[in-house]
JSON list of C-alpha atoms in Angstrom, two decimals:
[
{"chain": "A", "resi": 1, "resn": "MET", "atom": "CA", "xyz": [-51.39, 17.86, -42.55]},
{"chain": "A", "resi": 2, "resn": "GLU", "atom": "CA", "xyz": [-50.99, 20.53, -39.87]},
{"chain": "A", "resi": 3, "resn": "ARG", "atom": "CA", "xyz": [-47.23, 20.62, -40.44]},
{"chain": "A", "resi": 4, "resn": "LYS", "atom": "CA", "xyz": [-47.73, 21.21, -44.19]},
{"chain": "A", "resi": 5, "resn": "SER", "atom": "CA", "xyz": [-50.14, 24.00, -43.35]},
{"chain": "A", "resi": 6, "resn": "GLU", "atom": "CA", "xyz": [-47.58, 25.66, -41.07]},
{"chain": "A", "resi": 7, "resn": "LEU", "atom": "CA", "xyz": [-44.90, 25.34, -43.76]},
{"chain": "A", "resi": 8, "resn": "THR", "atom": "CA", "xyz": [-47.17, 26.91, -46.38]},
{"chain": "A", "resi": 9, "resn": "LYS", "atom": "CA", "xyz": [-47.99, 29.83, -44.10]},
{"chain": "A", "resi": 10, "resn": "ALA", "atom": "CA", "xyz": [-44.31, 30.30, -43.30]},
{"chain": "A", "resi": 11, "resn": "LEU", "atom": "CA", "xyz": [-43.44, 30.15, -47.02]},
{"chain": "A", "resi": 12, "resn": "LEU", "atom": "CA", "xyz": [-46.00, 32.85, -47.82]},
{"chain": "A", "resi": 13, "resn": "GLY", "atom": "CA", "xyz": [-44.55, 34.99, -45.02]},
{"chain": "A", "resi": 14, "resn": "GLU", "atom": "CA", "xyz": [-40.99, 34.44, -46.20]},
{"chain": "A", "resi": 15, "resn": "LYS", "atom": "CA", "xyz": [-41.83, 35.33, -49.81]},
{"chain": "A", "resi": 16, "resn": "PHE", "atom": "CA", "xyz": [-43.79, 38.36, -48.64]},
{"chain": "A", "resi": 17, "resn": "LYS", "atom": "CA", "xyz": [-40.79, 39.60, -46.67]},
{"chain": "A", "resi": 18, "resn": "GLU", "atom": "CA", "xyz": [-38.40, 39.05, -49.58]},
{"chain": "A", "resi": 19, "resn": "LEU", "atom": "CA", "xyz": [-40.71, 40.81, -52.01]},
{"chain": "A", "resi": 20, "resn": "VAL", "atom": "CA", "xyz": [-41.35, 43.77, -49.73]},
{"chain": "A", "resi": 21, "resn": "ALA", "atom": "CA", "xyz": [-37.60, 44.21, -49.31]},
{"chain": "A", "resi": 22, "resn": "LYS", "atom": "CA", "xyz": [-37.16, 44.18, -53.12]},
{"chain": "A", "resi": 23, "resn": "LYS", "atom": "CA", "xyz": [-40.27, 45.93, -54.43]},
{"chain": "A", "resi": 24, "resn": "GLY", "atom": "CA", "xyz": [-41.79, 47.74, -51.46]},
{"chain": "A", "resi": 25, "resn": "PHE", "atom": "CA", "xyz": [-45.17, 47.15, -49.89]},
{"chain": "A", "resi": 26, "resn": "GLU", "atom": "CA", "xyz": [-47.41, 49.28, -52.09]},
{"chain": "A", "resi": 27, "resn": "LYS", "atom": "CA", "xyz": [-46.44, 47.60, -55.39]},
{"chain": "A", "resi": 28, "resn": "LEU", "atom": "CA", "xyz": [-46.91, 44.13, -53.97]},
{"chain": "A", "resi": 29, "resn": "THR", "atom": "CA", "xyz": [-50.03, 42.20, -54.95]},
{"chain": "A", "resi": 30, "resn": "ILE", "atom": "CA", "xyz": [-51.42, 38.92, -53.65]},
{"chain": "A", "resi": 31, "resn": "LYS", "atom": "CA", "xyz": [-50.75, 37.41, -57.08]},
{"chain": "A", "resi": 32, "resn": "ILE", "atom": "CA", "xyz": [-47.08, 38.38, -56.93]},
{"chain": "A", "resi": 33, "resn": "ILE", "atom": "CA", "xyz": [-46.79, 36.81, -53.48]},
{"chain": "A", "resi": 34, "resn": "THR", "atom": "CA", "xyz": [-48.54, 33.57, -54.48]},
{"chain": "A", "resi": 35, "resn": "ASP", "atom": "CA", "xyz": [-46.54, 33.28, -57.70]},
{"chain": "A", "resi": 36, "resn": "ALA", "atom": "CA", "xyz": [-43.29, 33.64, -55.74]},
{"chain": "A", "resi": 37, "resn": "ALA", "atom": "CA", "xyz": [-44.46, 31.01, -53.25]},
{"chain": "A", "resi": 38, "resn": "GLY", "atom": "CA", "xyz": [-45.62, 28.66, -56.01]},
{"chain": "A", "resi": 39, "resn": "VAL", "atom": "CA", "xyz": [-49.19, 28.44, -54.69]},
{"chain": "A", "resi": 40, "resn": "ILE", "atom": "CA", "xyz": [-52.55, 29.50, -56.05]},
{"chain": "A", "resi": 41, "resn": "ARG", "atom": "CA", "xyz": [-54.29, 32.66, -54.94]},
{"chain": "A", "resi": 42, "resn": "PRO", "atom": "CA", "xyz": [-56.98, 30.92, -52.81]},
{"chain": "A", "resi": 43, "resn": "THR", "atom": "CA", "xyz": [-54.18, 29.31, -50.78]},
{"chain": "A", "resi": 44, "resn": "PHE", "atom": "CA", "xyz": [-53.09, 32.77, -49.64]},
{"chain": "A", "resi": 45, "resn": "TYR", "atom": "CA", "xyz": [-56.61, 33.46, -48.35]},
{"chain": "A", "resi": 46, "resn": "ASN", "atom": "CA", "xyz": [-56.59, 30.22, -46.37]},
{"chain": "A", "resi": 47, "resn": "TYR", "atom": "CA", "xyz": [-53.98, 31.87, -44.15]},
{"chain": "A", "resi": 48, "resn": "PHE", "atom": "CA", "xyz": [-54.31, 35.64, -44.49]},
{"chain": "A", "resi": 49, "resn": "GLN", "atom": "CA", "xyz": [-57.04, 38.15, -45.17]},
{"chain": "A", "resi": 50, "resn": "ASP", "atom": "CA", "xyz": [-54.72, 40.58, -46.93]},
{"chain": "A", "resi": 51, "resn": "LYS", "atom": "CA", "xyz": [-51.09, 41.68, -47.09]},
{"chain": "A", "resi": 52, "resn": "TYR", "atom": "CA", "xyz": [-51.50, 43.80, -43.95]},
{"chain": "A", "resi": 53, "resn": "GLU", "atom": "CA", "xyz": [-52.31, 40.66, -42.02]},
{"chain": "A", "resi": 54, "resn": "VAL", "atom": "CA", "xyz": [-49.12, 39.02, -43.33]},
{"chain": "A", "resi": 55, "resn": "MET", "atom": "CA", "xyz": [-47.14, 42.01, -42.12]},
{"chain": "A", "resi": 56, "resn": "GLU", "atom": "CA", "xyz": [-48.74, 41.79, -38.67]},
{"chain": "A", "resi": 57, "resn": "TRP", "atom": "CA", "xyz": [-48.24, 38.01, -38.47]},
{"chain": "A", "resi": 58, "resn": "LEU", "atom": "CA", "xyz": [-44.56, 38.37, -39.39]},
{"chain": "A", "resi": 59, "resn": "LEU", "atom": "CA", "xyz": [-44.09, 41.01, -36.71]},
{"chain": "A", "resi": 60, "resn": "TRP", "atom": "CA", "xyz": [-45.41, 38.54, -34.14]},
{"chain": "A", "resi": 61, "resn": "GLU", "atom": "CA", "xyz": [-43.67, 35.43, -35.48]},
{"chain": "A", "resi": 62, "resn": "ASP", "atom": "CA", "xyz": [-40.29, 36.97, -36.25]},
{"chain": "A", "resi": 63, "resn": "VAL", "atom": "CA", "xyz": [-40.01, 39.38, -33.34]},
{"chain": "A", "resi": 64, "resn": "PHE", "atom": "CA", "xyz": [-42.58, 39.54, -30.59]},
{"chain": "A", "resi": 65, "resn": "LYS", "atom": "CA", "xyz": [-43.28, 35.87, -30.02]},
{"chain": "A", "resi": 66, "resn": "GLU", "atom": "CA", "xyz": [-39.80, 35.35, -28.57]},
{"chain": "A", "resi": 67, "resn": "VAL", "atom": "CA", "xyz": [-39.52, 38.87, -27.12]},
{"chain": "A", "resi": 68, "resn": "SER", "atom": "CA", "xyz": [-42.78, 38.36, -25.20]},
{"chain": "A", "resi": 69, "resn": "GLU", "atom": "CA", "xyz": [-41.61, 34.97, -23.93]},
{"chain": "A", "resi": 70, "resn": "LEU", "atom": "CA", "xyz": [-38.43, 36.56, -22.60]},
{"chain": "A", "resi": 71, "resn": "MET", "atom": "CA", "xyz": [-40.46, 39.36, -21.04]},
{"chain": "A", "resi": 72, "resn": "GLU", "atom": "CA", "xyz": [-42.76, 36.81, -19.34]},
{"chain": "A", "resi": 73, "resn": "GLN", "atom": "CA", "xyz": [-39.64, 35.15, -17.90]},
{"chain": "A", "resi": 74, "resn": "GLU", "atom": "CA", "xyz": [-38.58, 38.57, -16.61]},
{"chain": "A", "resi": 75, "resn": "HIS", "atom": "CA", "xyz": [-35.55, 38.84, -18.90]},
{"chain": "A", "resi": 76, "resn": "VAL", "atom": "CA", "xyz": [-36.22, 42.51, -19.61]},
{"chain": "A", "resi": 77, "resn": "MET", "atom": "CA", "xyz": [-32.87, 43.63, -20.98]},
{"chain": "A", "resi": 78, "resn": "GLU", "atom": "CA", "xyz": [-32.48, 40.50, -23.11]},
{"chain": "A", "resi": 79, "resn": "SER", "atom": "CA", "xyz": [-35.94, 40.98, -24.59]},
{"chain": "A", "resi": 80, "resn": "LEU", "atom": "CA", "xyz": [-35.19, 44.60, -25.50]},
{"chain": "A", "resi": 81, "resn": "GLN", "atom": "CA", "xyz": [-31.86, 43.63, -26.96]},
{"chain": "A", "resi": 82, "resn": "LEU", "atom": "CA", "xyz": [-33.54, 40.92, -29.03]},
{"chain": "A", "resi": 83, "resn": "LEU", "atom": "CA", "xyz": [-36.13, 43.43, -30.24]},
{"chain": "A", "resi": 84, "resn": "PHE", "atom": "CA", "xyz": [-33.46, 45.75, -31.65]},
{"chain": "A", "resi": 85, "resn": "GLN", "atom": "CA", "xyz": [-31.45, 42.79, -32.96]},
{"chain": "A", "resi": 86, "resn": "ARG", "atom": "CA", "xyz": [-34.38, 41.36, -34.94]},
{"chain": "A", "resi": 87, "resn": "PHE", "atom": "CA", "xyz": [-35.04, 44.71, -36.57]},
{"chain": "A", "resi": 88, "resn": "GLY", "atom": "CA", "xyz": [-31.37, 44.96, -37.49]},
{"chain": "A", "resi": 89, "resn": "GLU", "atom": "CA", "xyz": [-31.31, 41.46, -38.99]},
{"chain": "A", "resi": 90, "resn": "ASP", "atom": "CA", "xyz": [-34.09, 42.33, -41.45]},
{"chain": "A", "resi": 91, "resn": "LYS", "atom": "CA", "xyz": [-33.20, 46.00, -41.82]},
{"chain": "A", "resi": 92, "resn": "THR", "atom": "CA", "xyz": [-34.29, 46.41, -45.45]},
{"chain": "A", "resi": 93, "resn": "TYR", "atom": "CA", "xyz": [-37.66, 44.75, -44.83]},
{"chain": "A", "resi": 94, "resn": "TYR", "atom": "CA", "xyz": [-38.39, 46.89, -41.76]},
{"chain": "A", "resi": 95, "resn": "GLU", "atom": "CA", "xyz": [-37.30, 50.06, -43.53]},
{"chain": "A", "resi": 96, "resn": "LYS", "atom": "CA", "xyz": [-39.85, 49.27, -46.24]},
{"chain": "A", "resi": 97, "resn": "VAL", "atom": "CA", "xyz": [-42.72, 48.40, -43.90]},
{"chain": "A", "resi": 98, "resn": "PHE", "atom": "CA", "xyz": [-42.18, 51.57, -41.90]},
{"chain": "A", "resi": 99, "resn": "GLU", "atom": "CA", "xyz": [-43.25, 53.31, -45.13]},
{"chain": "A", "resi": 100, "resn": "VAL", "atom": "CA", "xyz": [-46.71, 51.72, -44.77]},
{"chain": "A", "resi": 101, "resn": "THR", "atom": "CA", "xyz": [-48.89, 54.49, -43.37]},
{"chain": "A", "resi": 102, "resn": "GLY", "atom": "CA", "xyz": [-52.57, 55.07, -42.86]},
{"chain": "A", "resi": 103, "resn": "GLN", "atom": "CA", "xyz": [-55.20, 52.95, -41.16]},
{"chain": "A", "resi": 104, "resn": "ASN", "atom": "CA", "xyz": [-53.13, 49.73, -41.13]},
{"chain": "A", "resi": 105, "resn": "SER", "atom": "CA", "xyz": [-49.72, 51.31, -40.69]},
{"chain": "A", "resi": 106, "resn": "PHE", "atom": "CA", "xyz": [-46.80, 49.20, -39.59]},
{"chain": "A", "resi": 107, "resn": "GLU", "atom": "CA", "xyz": [-46.04, 51.75, -36.91]},
{"chain": "A", "resi": 108, "resn": "GLU", "atom": "CA", "xyz": [-49.49, 51.20, -35.35]},
{"chain": "A", "resi": 109, "resn": "MET", "atom": "CA", "xyz": [-48.98, 47.43, -35.44]},
{"chain": "A", "resi": 110, "resn": "LEU", "atom": "CA", "xyz": [-45.58, 47.83, -33.82]},
{"chain": "A", "resi": 111, "resn": "TYR", "atom": "CA", "xyz": [-46.98, 50.20, -31.21]},
{"chain": "A", "resi": 112, "resn": "GLY", "atom": "CA", "xyz": [-49.63, 47.62, -30.27]},
{"chain": "A", "resi": 113, "resn": "GLN", "atom": "CA", "xyz": [-47.03, 44.90, -29.79]},
{"chain": "A", "resi": 114, "resn": "VAL", "atom": "CA", "xyz": [-44.69, 47.15, -27.81]},
{"chain": "A", "resi": 115, "resn": "PHE", "atom": "CA", "xyz": [-47.55, 48.33, -25.60]},
{"chain": "A", "resi": 116, "resn": "HIS", "atom": "CA", "xyz": [-48.51, 44.71, -24.91]},
{"chain": "A", "resi": 117, "resn": "MET", "atom": "CA", "xyz": [-44.87, 43.88, -24.13]},
{"chain": "A", "resi": 118, "resn": "GLU", "atom": "CA", "xyz": [-44.78, 46.73, -21.63]},
{"chain": "A", "resi": 119, "resn": "GLU", "atom": "CA", "xyz": [-48.01, 45.53, -20.02]},
{"chain": "A", "resi": 120, "resn": "ILE", "atom": "CA", "xyz": [-46.25, 42.20, -19.41]},
{"chain": "A", "resi": 121, "resn": "LEU", "atom": "CA", "xyz": [-43.30, 44.08, -17.94]},
{"chain": "A", "resi": 122, "resn": "VAL", "atom": "CA", "xyz": [-45.46, 46.09, -15.55]},
{"chain": "A", "resi": 123, "resn": "LYS", "atom": "CA", "xyz": [-47.27, 42.93, -14.46]},
{"chain": "A", "resi": 124, "resn": "HIS", "atom": "CA", "xyz": [-43.93, 41.71, -13.08]},
{"chain": "A", "resi": 125, "resn": "HIS", "atom": "CA", "xyz": [-42.52, 45.11, -12.07]},
{"chain": "A", "resi": 126, "resn": "PRO", "atom": "CA", "xyz": [-45.24, 47.48, -10.85]},
{"chain": "A", "resi": 127, "resn": "LEU", "atom": "CA", "xyz": [-44.54, 51.16, -11.43]},
{"chain": "A", "resi": 128, "resn": "LYS", "atom": "CA", "xyz": [-44.00, 52.39, -7.88]},
{"chain": "A", "resi": 129, "resn": "HIS", "atom": "CA", "xyz": [-42.76, 55.86, -8.78]},
{"chain": "A", "resi": 130, "resn": "LEU", "atom": "CA", "xyz": [-46.13, 56.83, -10.34]},
{"chain": "A", "resi": 131, "resn": "SER", "atom": "CA", "xyz": [-47.52, 57.37, -6.83]},
{"chain": "A", "resi": 132, "resn": "ASN", "atom": "CA", "xyz": [-45.48, 60.61, -6.81]},
{"chain": "A", "resi": 133, "resn": "MET", "atom": "CA", "xyz": [-47.23, 61.75, -10.00]},
{"chain": "A", "resi": 134, "resn": "PRO", "atom": "CA", "xyz": [-51.00, 61.49, -9.41]},
{"chain": "A", "resi": 135, "resn": "HIS", "atom": "CA", "xyz": [-51.81, 63.15, -12.76]},
{"chain": "A", "resi": 136, "resn": "VAL", "atom": "CA", "xyz": [-50.10, 60.33, -14.68]},
{"chain": "A", "resi": 137, "resn": "ASP", "atom": "CA", "xyz": [-51.81, 56.97, -14.62]},
{"chain": "A", "resi": 138, "resn": "GLU", "atom": "CA", "xyz": [-50.24, 53.67, -15.64]},
{"chain": "A", "resi": 139, "resn": "LYS", "atom": "CA", "xyz": [-51.90, 53.56, -19.07]},
{"chain": "A", "resi": 140, "resn": "VAL", "atom": "CA", "xyz": [-50.65, 57.03, -19.99]},
{"chain": "A", "resi": 141, "resn": "PHE", "atom": "CA", "xyz": [-47.16, 56.12, -18.80]},
{"chain": "A", "resi": 142, "resn": "LEU", "atom": "CA", "xyz": [-47.18, 52.88, -20.85]},
{"chain": "A", "resi": 143, "resn": "GLU", "atom": "CA", "xyz": [-48.47, 54.70, -23.94]},
{"chain": "A", "resi": 144, "resn": "PHE", "atom": "CA", "xyz": [-45.70, 57.28, -23.65]},
{"chain": "A", "resi": 145, "resn": "HIS", "atom": "CA", "xyz": [-43.10, 54.57, -23.12]},
{"chain": "A", "resi": 146, "resn": "ALA", "atom": "CA", "xyz": [-44.40, 52.50, -26.06]},
{"chain": "A", "resi": 147, "resn": "ILE", "atom": "CA", "xyz": [-44.33, 55.53, -28.38]},
{"chain": "A", "resi": 148, "resn": "SER", "atom": "CA", "xyz": [-40.79, 56.31, -27.23]},
{"chain": "A", "resi": 149, "resn": "LEU", "atom": "CA", "xyz": [-39.60, 52.76, -27.86]},
{"chain": "A", "resi": 150, "resn": "VAL", "atom": "CA", "xyz": [-41.26, 52.62, -31.29]},
{"chain": "A", "resi": 151, "resn": "ASN", "atom": "CA", "xyz": [-39.57, 55.90, -32.20]},
{"chain": "A", "resi": 152, "resn": "GLY", "atom": "CA", "xyz": [-36.26, 54.59, -30.88]},
{"chain": "A", "resi": 153, "resn": "LEU", "atom": "CA", "xyz": [-36.58, 51.48, -33.04]},
{"chain": "A", "resi": 154, "resn": "LYS", "atom": "CA", "xyz": [-37.52, 53.57, -36.06]},
{"chain": "A", "resi": 155, "resn": "TYR", "atom": "CA", "xyz": [-34.68, 56.02, -35.50]},
{"chain": "A", "resi": 156, "resn": "ASN", "atom": "CA", "xyz": [-32.17, 53.22, -35.05]},
{"chain": "A", "resi": 157, "resn": "LEU", "atom": "CA", "xyz": [-33.38, 51.57, -38.24]},
{"chain": "A", "resi": 158, "resn": "LEU", "atom": "CA", "xyz": [-33.77, 54.59, -40.52]},
{"chain": "A", "resi": 159, "resn": "SER", "atom": "CA", "xyz": [-31.01, 56.85, -39.24]},
{"chain": "A", "resi": 160, "resn": "THR", "atom": "CA", "xyz": [-27.63, 56.88, -40.92]},
{"chain": "A", "resi": 161, "resn": "SER", "atom": "CA", "xyz": [-26.06, 56.92, -37.46]},
{"chain": "A", "resi": 162, "resn": "GLN", "atom": "CA", "xyz": [-27.31, 53.79, -35.74]},
{"chain": "A", "resi": 163, "resn": "LEU", "atom": "CA", "xyz": [-27.05, 53.39, -32.02]},
{"chain": "A", "resi": 164, "resn": "CYS", "atom": "CA", "xyz": [-23.66, 51.96, -31.26]},
{"chain": "A", "resi": 165, "resn": "ASP", "atom": "CA", "xyz": [-23.28, 49.39, -28.51]},
{"chain": "A", "resi": 166, "resn": "ALA", "atom": "CA", "xyz": [-22.50, 52.12, -25.98]},
{"chain": "A", "resi": 167, "resn": "GLY", "atom": "CA", "xyz": [-25.55, 54.14, -27.01]},
{"chain": "A", "resi": 168, "resn": "PHE", "atom": "CA", "xyz": [-27.72, 51.04, -26.87]},
{"chain": "A", "resi": 169, "resn": "LYS", "atom": "CA", "xyz": [-26.49, 50.28, -23.36]},
{"chain": "A", "resi": 170, "resn": "VAL", "atom": "CA", "xyz": [-27.33, 53.84, -22.29]},
{"chain": "A", "resi": 171, "resn": "LEU", "atom": "CA", "xyz": [-30.85, 53.36, -23.70]},
{"chain": "A", "resi": 172, "resn": "LEU", "atom": "CA", "xyz": [-31.27, 50.04, -21.88]},
{"chain": "A", "resi": 173, "resn": "ASN", "atom": "CA", "xyz": [-29.99, 51.55, -18.62]},
{"chain": "A", "resi": 174, "resn": "ALA", "atom": "CA", "xyz": [-32.49, 54.41, -18.95]},
{"chain": "A", "resi": 175, "resn": "ILE", "atom": "CA", "xyz": [-35.26, 51.86, -19.33]},
{"chain": "A", "resi": 176, "resn": "LYS", "atom": "CA", "xyz": [-33.93, 49.90, -16.34]},
{"chain": "A", "resi": 177, "resn": "LEU", "atom": "CA", "xyz": [-33.96, 53.08, -14.21]},
{"chain": "A", "resi": 178, "resn": "THR", "atom": "CA", "xyz": [-37.56, 53.72, -15.21]},
{"chain": "A", "resi": 179, "resn": "LEU", "atom": "CA", "xyz": [-38.50, 50.33, -13.81]},
{"chain": "A", "resi": 180, "resn": "SER", "atom": "CA", "xyz": [-36.73, 50.68, -10.46]}
]
């Protein structure tokens, strides 16, 4: 029974992602999602409160679950590479969800996950160089870094000139220097 439940939740997420990529987030209704998944409306509410929760769940399941695991294992560069890779694999979907603004914006959800990822990173690699900057505490540094990474992801996704492999390596090396 639990396996069927997981499959139904995954199906709703998959259909949501497909529909957002085709129609955009704002025009999407719960009915459209459930019709595409072949389930009734109450089934949706067994798994999600609203479409914002689906978007947040997908961000965790499709991206940050594995990225966080890599980060916990101290595979920093691989986790960052995977982060950019996952956004590139579902480019159209992520372009559309970046359009979701306001109280439950995608960007805020992404920021929260990136900030958490960086907390994991700092747990394994304390920020020694902050002792030279007494006016900057760890939280402020992590917030700045998280905002920068979110903007880098957004730029890479929405820009017509995506980061090439060389540019990506420069970005990763800059992050690596920050951690030394």
